[in-house]
Amino acid sequence: MHRRLPIEAGAIALCTRCGSPLYRQSGISLRGWLALVSAALIIFIIANCFPIATLATKGLTVNATLVDALALTWRQGHEFVAIMTGLFAFGFPLGQILFLFWALRALLSRRLPDDFHYGLRVLRTISAWSMIPVLLLGILVAIVKLSGMAALTVGPGLWAFGALSVMMTILSRVSAHRLWRYAEDAGLVPASGALLRKGDTPAACLACGYVQPLAHNSGNACMRCRAPLHRRKVDPDARVWAFLIAAAILYIPANVLPVMNVRLPTGVTSHTILGGVVELWRLGSWDLAIIVFVASVVVPMTKLFALAVLMVKRRWQGPLVQRQRTRLYELVEFVGQWSMLDVFVVILLSSMADFPGVSQITAGPGAASFGVVVILTMFAAMSFDPRLGWDEAVKEKVDMRNIPETNLNAEPGHRVPRNNA
């Protein structure tokens, strides 16, 4: 167990057992974060209202935008792909920005609305599915693929998406847990761990980080945010294996079936994921070919294998093994989104190459299958509980009277010295 201590701006507090970051101290104030969120909202509007690129061939011109790509994919009969990519590239990023704006305004006013805890739970959920950086890479791949097909002019939407990608990466540090810590420091919500006494069974709420005695909690709901409270995730093994098996089954059609169909005056050709990699290589874009191959082939296989290894190795004892498992799990979480790259490329190509009578690109059945594989592997990673391995590897009791400087926003069993940041 850890007690959260003041640290210098830019410093990171680490767990002394597994070495994972516990919390960071940002040098940006609440007003600074609010200004950045406001700028991100403006850039988001620009990115989606102005064309990403303008393509012209044989007297035809296309001004491609993300919204047009989603609408065209829907009209072509691929509603599931349009909804899926629309949520990841438009809906969830917009929701993340709006909920951050709302939460920061509430904290600055020092009056939290009654639904503050619900709003932060929504923010925590949608932030994991916001994929603007992946979309930006998809835009670049699509532009390279079409550069030799038509006269291409980069539009302001591309530059806006580039700026938005940087902003969203920075804003990802303003997590729901950090907002709860801001509220706690301002005295707007109960302090974490204040109710713990000797002999209590502590449990940390996954939604807000509030550490509280589990036995004193009626209805197994967090006393601060009312989210369901459990000391560990409920029955994670069954859910992880179910998601992994389903993802492994769908991974076969995702790679065998075409992800897109290209209609030209000379006929119709279908392209699989590997076919797209080969095409990029032939165009001379070997760097993008490697990126697409890693994101669309290596990463999904690695996630499936890594999660399976994590499930099997949980029974292995020893702190060293558990630290290795923790690093592997962090890697799986980090790369989870990037497999959606090929799906984004397909819908963008469908909009950029929409020249009636000259060329048309539509999503294939492999695109939907591949998108579901990405979703299932992300659900599997979210269902996994790395703390269970530590429970089995380290069997020790913690005397509440002898806990020195501990972070009560973390789970039991982790100790951090005062100067470890």
Coordinates of C-alpha atoms in Angstrom, one line a residue, residues 119-300:
G119 CA -19.3 11.8 -15.8
L120 CA -15.8 10.7 -14.7
R121 CA -16.8 7.0 -15.1
V122 CA -17.9 7.8 -18.6
L123 CA -14.6 9.7 -19.3
R124 CA -12.6 6.7 -18.0
T125 CA -14.4 4.3 -20.3
I126 CA -14.3 6.3 -23.6
S127 CA -10.7 7.5 -23.1
A128 CA -9.5 4.0 -23.7
W129 CA -11.2 3.8 -27.1
S130 CA -10.2 7.3 -28.4
M131 CA -7.8 6.6 -31.4
I132 CA -6.8 9.9 -33.0
P133 CA -3.1 9.1 -33.3
V134 CA -4.0 5.8 -35.0
L135 CA -6.3 7.7 -37.4
L136 CA -3.5 10.1 -38.2
L137 CA -1.2 7.2 -39.2
G138 CA -4.0 5.8 -41.3
I139 CA -4.4 9.1 -43.1
L140 CA -0.7 9.1 -44.0
V141 CA -0.8 5.5 -45.3
A142 CA -3.9 6.3 -47.4
I143 CA -2.3 9.4 -48.9
V144 CA 0.9 7.4 -49.8
K145 CA -1.2 4.7 -51.5
L146 CA -3.1 7.2 -53.7
S147 CA -0.2 9.6 -54.4
G148 CA 0.5 7.9 -57.8
M149 CA -3.1 7.6 -58.8
A150 CA -4.3 11.2 -58.8
A151 CA -3.0 14.8 -58.3
L152 CA -3.0 15.1 -54.6
T153 CA -3.0 18.3 -52.5
V154 CA -2.8 18.2 -48.7
G155 CA -5.7 20.0 -47.1
P156 CA -5.9 21.9 -43.7
G157 CA -7.7 18.9 -42.2
L158 CA -4.5 16.8 -42.3
W159 CA -2.5 19.5 -40.4
A160 CA -5.4 19.8 -37.9
F161 CA -5.4 16.1 -37.3
G162 CA -1.6 16.2 -36.8
A163 CA -2.0 18.9 -34.1
L164 CA -5.0 17.2 -32.6
S165 CA -3.0 13.9 -32.3
V166 CA -0.4 15.7 -30.3
M167 CA -3.0 17.4 -28.1
M168 CA -4.9 14.2 -27.4
T169 CA -1.7 12.4 -26.5
I170 CA -1.0 15.1 -23.9
L171 CA -4.6 15.1 -22.7
S172 CA -4.4 11.4 -22.1
R173 CA -2.4 12.2 -19.0
V174 CA -5.5 13.9 -17.5
S175 CA -7.2 10.6 -16.6
A176 CA -10.3 10.2 -14.5
H177 CA -8.0 9.2 -11.5
R178 CA -6.0 12.4 -11.9
L179 CA -9.2 14.5 -11.8
W180 CA -10.3 12.7 -8.7
R181 CA -6.9 13.5 -7.1
Y182 CA -7.4 17.2 -8.1
A183 CA -10.8 17.1 -6.4
E184 CA -9.3 15.4 -3.3
D185 CA -6.5 17.9 -3.0
A186 CA -9.1 20.7 -3.2
G187 CA -11.1 19.1 -0.4
L188 CA -14.1 18.6 -2.7
V189 CA -14.3 14.8 -2.1
P190 CA -13.4 12.5 0.8
A191 CA -9.7 11.7 1.1
S192 CA -8.7 8.3 0.1
G193 CA -7.9 5.9 2.9
A194 CA -9.1 8.1 5.7
L195 CA -11.5 5.5 6.9
L196 CA -9.0 2.6 7.1
R197 CA -8.4 1.1 10.5
K198 CA -6.3 -1.8 11.8
G199 CA -7.8 -5.1 10.8
D200 CA -9.8 -3.7 7.9
T201 CA -9.7 -5.3 4.4
P202 CA -8.8 -2.4 2.1
A203 CA -10.1 -2.2 -1.4
A204 CA -9.4 0.4 -4.1
C205 CA -12.1 1.5 -6.4
L206 CA -11.1 1.0 -10.0
A207 CA -13.2 4.0 -11.1
C208 CA -12.0 6.7 -8.8
G209 CA -9.0 5.2 -6.8
Y210 CA -10.7 5.6 -3.4
V211 CA -9.3 3.2 -0.9
Q212 CA -11.8 2.1 1.7
P213 CA -12.6 -0.8 4.0
L214 CA -14.4 -3.5 2.1
A215 CA -16.2 -5.0 5.1
H216 CA -17.8 -1.6 6.0
N217 CA -19.2 -1.1 2.6
S218 CA -22.9 -1.9 2.1
G219 CA -23.9 -3.2 -1.3
N220 CA -20.3 -3.5 -2.6
A221 CA -20.4 0.0 -4.0
C222 CA -17.7 2.7 -3.7
M223 CA -18.6 5.2 -1.0
R224 CA -17.2 8.0 -3.1
C225 CA -18.4 7.4 -6.7
R226 CA -20.9 4.5 -6.2
A227 CA -19.2 2.3 -8.8
P228 CA -19.2 -1.4 -8.1
L229 CA -16.5 -2.3 -5.7
H230 CA -14.4 -5.5 -5.5
R231 CA -11.0 -6.1 -4.0
R232 CA -10.1 -7.8 -7.3
K233 CA -11.9 -8.1 -10.7
V234 CA -14.6 -10.6 -10.6
D235 CA -13.9 -13.9 -12.4
P236 CA -11.3 -12.4 -14.8
D237 CA -10.0 -15.8 -16.1
A238 CA -13.2 -16.8 -17.8
R239 CA -13.7 -13.5 -19.5
V240 CA -10.1 -13.2 -20.7
W241 CA -10.1 -16.7 -22.2
A242 CA -13.5 -16.1 -23.8
F243 CA -12.3 -12.9 -25.5
L244 CA -9.0 -14.5 -26.5
I245 CA -10.5 -17.6 -28.0
A246 CA -13.1 -15.5 -29.9
A247 CA -10.4 -13.1 -31.2
A248 CA -8.2 -16.1 -32.3
I249 CA -11.1 -17.6 -34.3
L250 CA -11.9 -14.3 -36.0
Y251 CA -8.3 -13.6 -36.7
I252 CA -8.3 -16.2 -39.4
P253 CA -11.1 -14.6 -41.6
A254 CA -9.6 -11.2 -40.8
N255 CA -6.4 -12.2 -42.7
V256 CA -7.9 -14.5 -45.3
L257 CA -10.8 -12.4 -46.4
P258 CA -10.2 -9.1 -48.4
V259 CA -10.3 -6.0 -46.3
M260 CA -11.0 -3.9 -49.4
N261 CA -12.2 -4.2 -53.0
V262 CA -10.9 -1.9 -55.7
R263 CA -13.1 -1.3 -58.7
L264 CA -11.4 0.1 -61.8
P265 CA -12.4 0.2 -65.5
T266 CA -10.2 -2.8 -66.0
G267 CA -12.0 -4.9 -63.4
V268 CA -12.4 -5.5 -59.7
T269 CA -9.5 -6.6 -57.4
S270 CA -9.5 -7.6 -53.8
H271 CA -6.8 -6.9 -51.3
T272 CA -6.0 -8.6 -48.0
I273 CA -4.0 -7.1 -45.2
L274 CA -0.8 -8.7 -46.4
G275 CA -1.6 -7.6 -49.9
G276 CA -1.7 -4.0 -48.8
V277 CA 1.7 -4.4 -47.2
V278 CA 3.1 -5.8 -50.4
E279 CA 1.6 -2.9 -52.4
L280 CA 3.1 -0.3 -50.2
W281 CA 6.5 -2.0 -50.5
R282 CA 6.2 -2.0 -54.3
L283 CA 5.4 1.7 -54.2
G284 CA 8.7 2.3 -52.5
S285 CA 7.2 3.2 -49.2
W286 CA 9.0 0.4 -47.3
D287 CA 8.9 2.4 -44.0
L288 CA 5.1 2.6 -44.1
A289 CA 4.9 -1.0 -45.3
I290 CA 6.8 -2.1 -42.2
I291 CA 4.6 0.0 -39.9
V292 CA 1.4 -1.4 -41.4
F293 CA 2.9 -5.0 -41.2
V294 CA 3.8 -4.5 -37.5
A295 CA 0.5 -2.8 -36.6
S296 CA -1.8 -5.1 -38.5
V297 CA 0.0 -8.5 -38.4
V298 CA 2.6 -8.6 -35.7
V299 CA 0.7 -6.6 -33.0
P300 CA -2.5 -8.7 -33.1

